Coordinates of C-alpha atoms in Angstrom, one line a residue:
Chain A
X1183 CA 274.2 145.1 -24.5
X1184 CA 272.2 146.6 -21.6
X1185 CA 268.8 145.1 -20.8
X1186 CA 269.7 141.8 -22.4
X1187 CA 270.5 139.7 -19.3
X1188 CA 269.4 139.9 -15.7
X1189 CA 269.7 137.8 -12.7
X1190 CA 268.3 137.9 -9.1
X1191 CA 268.6 135.8 -6.1
X1192 CA 265.4 135.4 -4.3
X1193 CA 264.2 133.4 -1.2
X1194 CA 260.6 131.9 -1.2
X1195 CA 258.6 133.6 1.4
X1196 CA 255.2 131.9 1.4
X1197 CA 254.7 129.6 4.1
X1198 CA 253.5 126.7 1.9
X1199 CA 256.1 127.1 -0.7
X1200 CA 255.8 127.3 -4.3
X1201 CA 252.6 125.0 -4.8
X1202 CA 250.1 125.1 -7.5
X1203 CA 248.5 128.4 -7.1
X1204 CA 251.7 130.4 -6.7
X1205 CA 253.5 128.3 -9.5
X1206 CA 250.4 129.4 -11.7
X1207 CA 250.8 133.0 -10.8
X1208 CA 254.5 133.2 -11.5
X1209 CA 254.2 131.3 -14.9
X1210 CA 251.6 133.7 -16.0
X1211 CA 253.6 136.5 -14.9
X1212 CA 256.5 135.3 -16.8
X1213 CA 254.6 134.6 -20.0
X1214 CA 254.1 138.4 -20.1
X1215 CA 257.7 138.9 -21.1
X1216 CA 259.4 138.5 -24.2
X1217 CA 262.5 137.4 -22.5
X1218 CA 263.4 133.7 -21.9
X1219 CA 263.0 133.3 -18.2
X1220 CA 264.2 130.4 -16.1
X1221 CA 264.5 129.7 -12.5
X1222 CA 267.4 127.8 -11.0
X1223 CA 267.5 125.9 -7.6
X1224 CA 270.6 123.9 -6.6
X1225 CA 271.6 123.8 -10.2
X1226 CA 268.5 122.5 -11.4
X1227 CA 267.1 124.8 -14.1
X1228 CA 263.5 125.1 -15.3
X1229 CA 261.4 127.2 -17.6
X1230 CA 259.5 129.8 -15.6
X1231 CA 256.7 130.1 -18.0
X1232 CA 255.6 126.5 -17.4
X1233 CA 253.5 125.7 -14.2
X1234 CA 254.4 121.8 -14.4
X1235 CA 258.2 123.0 -14.6
X1236 CA 258.1 125.4 -11.5
X1237 CA 256.2 122.5 -9.6
X1238 CA 259.2 120.4 -10.1
X1239 CA 261.4 122.8 -8.1
X1240 CA 259.4 121.6 -5.0
X1241 CA 260.5 125.1 -3.4
X1242 CA 259.4 125.3 0.2
X1243 CA 259.5 128.5 2.3
X1244 CA 263.1 129.6 2.6
X1245 CA 264.2 128.0 -0.7
X1246 CA 266.8 129.9 -2.6
X1247 CA 266.1 130.4 -6.2
X1248 CA 267.9 132.2 -9.1
X1249 CA 265.9 134.0 -11.6
X1250 CA 267.7 134.4 -15.0
X1251 CA 266.3 136.1 -18.0
X1252 CA 267.7 136.7 -21.4
X1253 CA 266.1 139.1 -23.9
X1254 CA 265.0 142.8 -24.3
X1255 CA 262.7 142.9 -21.2
X1256 CA 265.0 140.7 -19.2
X1257 CA 265.5 143.2 -16.1
X1258 CA 261.6 143.9 -16.0
X1259 CA 260.9 140.2 -16.1
X1260 CA 263.3 139.4 -13.3
X1261 CA 262.0 142.2 -11.3
X1262 CA 258.4 141.1 -11.6
X1263 CA 259.1 137.6 -10.6
X1264 CA 261.3 138.6 -7.8
X1265 CA 258.5 140.8 -6.3
X1266 CA 256.2 137.9 -6.7
X1267 CA 258.2 135.0 -5.3
X1268 CA 259.2 137.1 -2.3
X1269 CA 255.6 137.9 -1.6
X1270 CA 253.3 135.8 0.5
X1271 CA 250.8 135.7 -2.5
X1272 CA 248.1 137.0 -0.1
X1273 CA 246.7 139.1 -2.8
X1274 CA 245.8 136.2 -5.0
X1275 CA 244.2 133.7 -2.5
Chain B
X1009 CA 257.4 111.6 -1.3
X1010 CA 257.2 108.5 -3.4
X1011 CA 253.8 107.9 -5.1
X1012 CA 253.6 104.8 -3.1
X1013 CA 253.7 106.8 -0.1
X1014 CA 250.5 108.7 -0.9
X1015 CA 248.6 107.3 -3.8
X1016 CA 245.8 104.9 -2.5
X1017 CA 246.1 101.8 -4.7
X1018 CA 242.4 100.7 -4.5
X1019 CA 241.2 104.1 -5.6
X1020 CA 242.9 104.2 -8.8
X1021 CA 240.6 104.5 -11.9
X1022 CA 242.0 103.6 -15.4
X1023 CA 238.7 104.4 -17.3
X1024 CA 237.1 107.3 -15.5
X1025 CA 233.7 107.9 -17.0
X1026 CA 232.8 111.5 -16.4
X1027 CA 233.7 114.0 -19.1
X1028 CA 233.1 117.3 -17.2
X1029 CA 235.3 118.7 -14.3
X1030 CA 232.8 118.4 -11.5
X1031 CA 231.9 114.9 -12.5
X1032 CA 235.5 113.6 -12.6
X1033 CA 236.2 115.2 -9.2
X1034 CA 233.1 113.5 -7.8
X1035 CA 234.2 110.2 -9.1
X1036 CA 237.6 110.4 -8.0
X1037 CA 236.6 111.6 -4.3
X1038 CA 234.1 108.5 -4.5
X1039 CA 237.0 106.3 -5.2
X1040 CA 238.9 107.5 -2.4
X1041 CA 235.8 107.0 -0.2
X1042 CA 235.3 103.5 -1.4
X1043 CA 238.9 102.7 -0.6
X1044 CA 238.3 104.0 3.0
X1045 CA 240.8 106.9 2.4
X1046 CA 238.3 109.7 3.4
X1047 CA 235.3 109.2 5.4
X1048 CA 231.7 108.8 3.8
X1049 CA 230.2 111.7 5.6
X1050 CA 233.0 114.0 4.3
X1051 CA 232.3 113.1 0.8
X1052 CA 230.5 116.4 0.0
X1053 CA 232.6 118.6 2.0
X1054 CA 235.7 117.4 0.2
X1055 CA 234.2 117.6 -3.2
X1056 CA 233.0 121.2 -2.5
X1057 CA 236.6 122.2 -1.2
X1058 CA 238.2 120.8 -4.5
X1059 CA 235.8 122.6 -6.6
X1060 CA 236.3 125.9 -4.7
X1061 CA 240.0 125.6 -5.2
X1062 CA 239.3 125.1 -8.9
X1063 CA 237.5 128.5 -8.9
X1064 CA 240.7 130.2 -7.8
X1065 CA 242.5 128.9 -10.9
X1066 CA 242.3 125.6 -12.8
X1067 CA 244.7 123.0 -11.8
X1068 CA 245.0 121.9 -15.4
X1069 CA 248.6 122.5 -15.6
X1070 CA 249.2 121.6 -19.2
X1071 CA 250.2 118.6 -21.2
X1072 CA 246.9 117.0 -20.6
X1073 CA 247.3 116.8 -16.7
X1074 CA 245.3 118.1 -13.9
X1075 CA 246.1 118.1 -10.1
X1076 CA 242.9 119.0 -8.4
X1077 CA 243.5 119.2 -4.6
X1078 CA 242.4 120.4 -1.3
X1079 CA 243.4 120.7 2.4
X1080 CA 240.8 119.0 4.7
X1081 CA 240.8 118.8 8.3
X1082 CA 239.6 115.3 8.6
X1083 CA 242.5 113.6 6.8
X1084 CA 245.4 112.8 8.9
X1085 CA 247.9 112.4 6.2
X1086 CA 248.1 113.2 2.6
X1087 CA 246.3 110.8 0.2
X1088 CA 245.8 110.8 -3.4
X1089 CA 244.3 109.0 -6.4
X1090 CA 245.0 108.7 -10.1
X1091 CA 242.5 108.5 -12.9
X1092 CA 243.0 108.1 -16.6
X1093 CA 240.3 109.6 -19.0
X1094 CA 240.4 108.0 -22.4
X1095 CA 238.2 110.7 -23.9
X1096 CA 239.5 113.7 -22.1
X1097 CA 238.0 116.1 -19.7
X1098 CA 237.4 119.8 -20.4
X1099 CA 239.3 121.4 -17.4
X1100 CA 239.9 125.0 -18.3
X1101 CA 243.6 124.2 -18.6
X1102 CA 246.1 126.9 -19.1
X1103 CA 247.0 125.6 -22.5
X1104 CA 243.5 125.1 -23.4
X1105 CA 243.6 121.4 -23.9
X1106 CA 241.6 118.7 -22.3
X1107 CA 243.1 116.5 -19.6
X1108 CA 243.5 112.8 -19.7
X1109 CA 245.7 112.4 -16.6
X1110 CA 244.4 113.4 -13.2
X1111 CA 246.1 113.3 -9.7
X1112 CA 243.6 114.2 -6.7
X1113 CA 245.2 115.1 -3.6
X1114 CA 243.7 115.5 -0.2
X1115 CA 245.8 116.7 2.6
X1116 CA 245.9 117.7 6.3
X1117 CA 245.8 121.5 6.8
X1118 CA 249.1 121.5 8.8
X1119 CA 251.4 119.8 6.5
X1120 CA 252.0 122.1 3.5
X1121 CA 255.4 120.3 3.0
X1122 CA 253.9 116.9 2.2
X1123 CA 251.6 118.5 -0.3
X1124 CA 254.5 120.2 -2.0
X1125 CA 256.6 117.2 -2.2
X1126 CA 253.7 115.3 -3.7
X1127 CA 253.4 118.1 -6.4
X1128 CA 257.0 118.0 -6.9
X1129 CA 257.2 114.3 -7.5
X1130 CA 254.2 114.3 -9.7
X1131 CA 255.4 117.0 -11.9
X1132 CA 259.0 115.5 -12.1
X1133 CA 257.7 112.4 -13.3
X1134 CA 255.3 113.9 -15.7
X1135 CA 258.2 115.7 -17.5
X1136 CA 259.0 112.3 -18.8
X1137 CA 257.2 111.9 -22.0
X1138 CA 257.4 108.1 -21.7
X1139 CA 255.8 108.1 -18.3
X1140 CA 253.2 110.3 -19.5
X1141 CA 252.5 108.2 -22.4
X1142 CA 252.4 104.8 -20.7
X1143 CA 250.0 106.3 -18.1
X1144 CA 247.5 107.7 -20.7
X1145 CA 247.6 104.2 -22.4
X1146 CA 247.0 102.3 -19.1
X1147 CA 244.1 100.0 -19.3
X1148 CA 243.6 98.9 -15.7
X1149 CA 244.4 100.3 -12.2
X1150 CA 247.0 97.7 -11.9
X1151 CA 249.0 99.0 -15.0
X1152 CA 248.8 102.4 -13.4
X1153 CA 250.2 101.1 -10.2
X1154 CA 252.9 99.4 -11.7
X1155 CA 254.0 102.5 -13.6
X1156 CA 253.9 104.6 -10.4
X1157 CA 256.1 102.0 -8.5
X1158 CA 258.4 101.8 -11.5
X1159 CA 258.6 105.7 -11.5
X1160 CA 259.3 105.6 -7.7
X1161 CA 262.3 103.2 -8.5
X1162 CA 263.5 105.6 -11.2
X1163 CA 262.9 103.5 -14.2
X1164 CA 261.8 106.8 -16.2
X1165 CA 265.2 108.8 -16.3
X1166 CA 265.3 112.0 -14.2

């Protein structure tokens, strides 16, 4: 079934890592999609639609994250989140 | 980054009085000042910086928790405080709910790693419902400190 599952590996680029502001931006972006979206770091899996959960990743610059989505718009969700996480979030600060 | 590494014990407030966002931020910063964690003459500057950060996006991250914070050039190491509001504070949270648990963080500008680790620790512990509930029910600063120490010693699952 095409479009129902998508995965992408990304590396956090922001010098300050995924702190509160980027986590909020990522969570809000994830919430726009119908797909279930999760982010995995070293086997530790969290719901990408929750700021609190994203903060538990403690993802510093250089951290490798795997974005996984399941649902109709899974590939769009993964693409959007990958673009964000690999940006320096400078548009938002 | 354990709680005991950065939370200033003498600044903890179990019954914060303010019920609005600015008031509670002022109260928590005053608590840090009274505990000598931040300089008296920097009080206004720190409060202003925290409020400015809130304008970018509320730090009310859901589940009744807020993590207001700022970098400030006059602090040499990350310091923080905890406050519990029994009545709840309107914080423009993402989930629309009032907050009862607040963690204020003030960090040096050049140590983003410490700040991130503190946020990571706070958020991991808060995923545990019993930790959250015990904190919200705390009546004294000593109660809160005990809970933080127990969390540091992994008494609340993982």
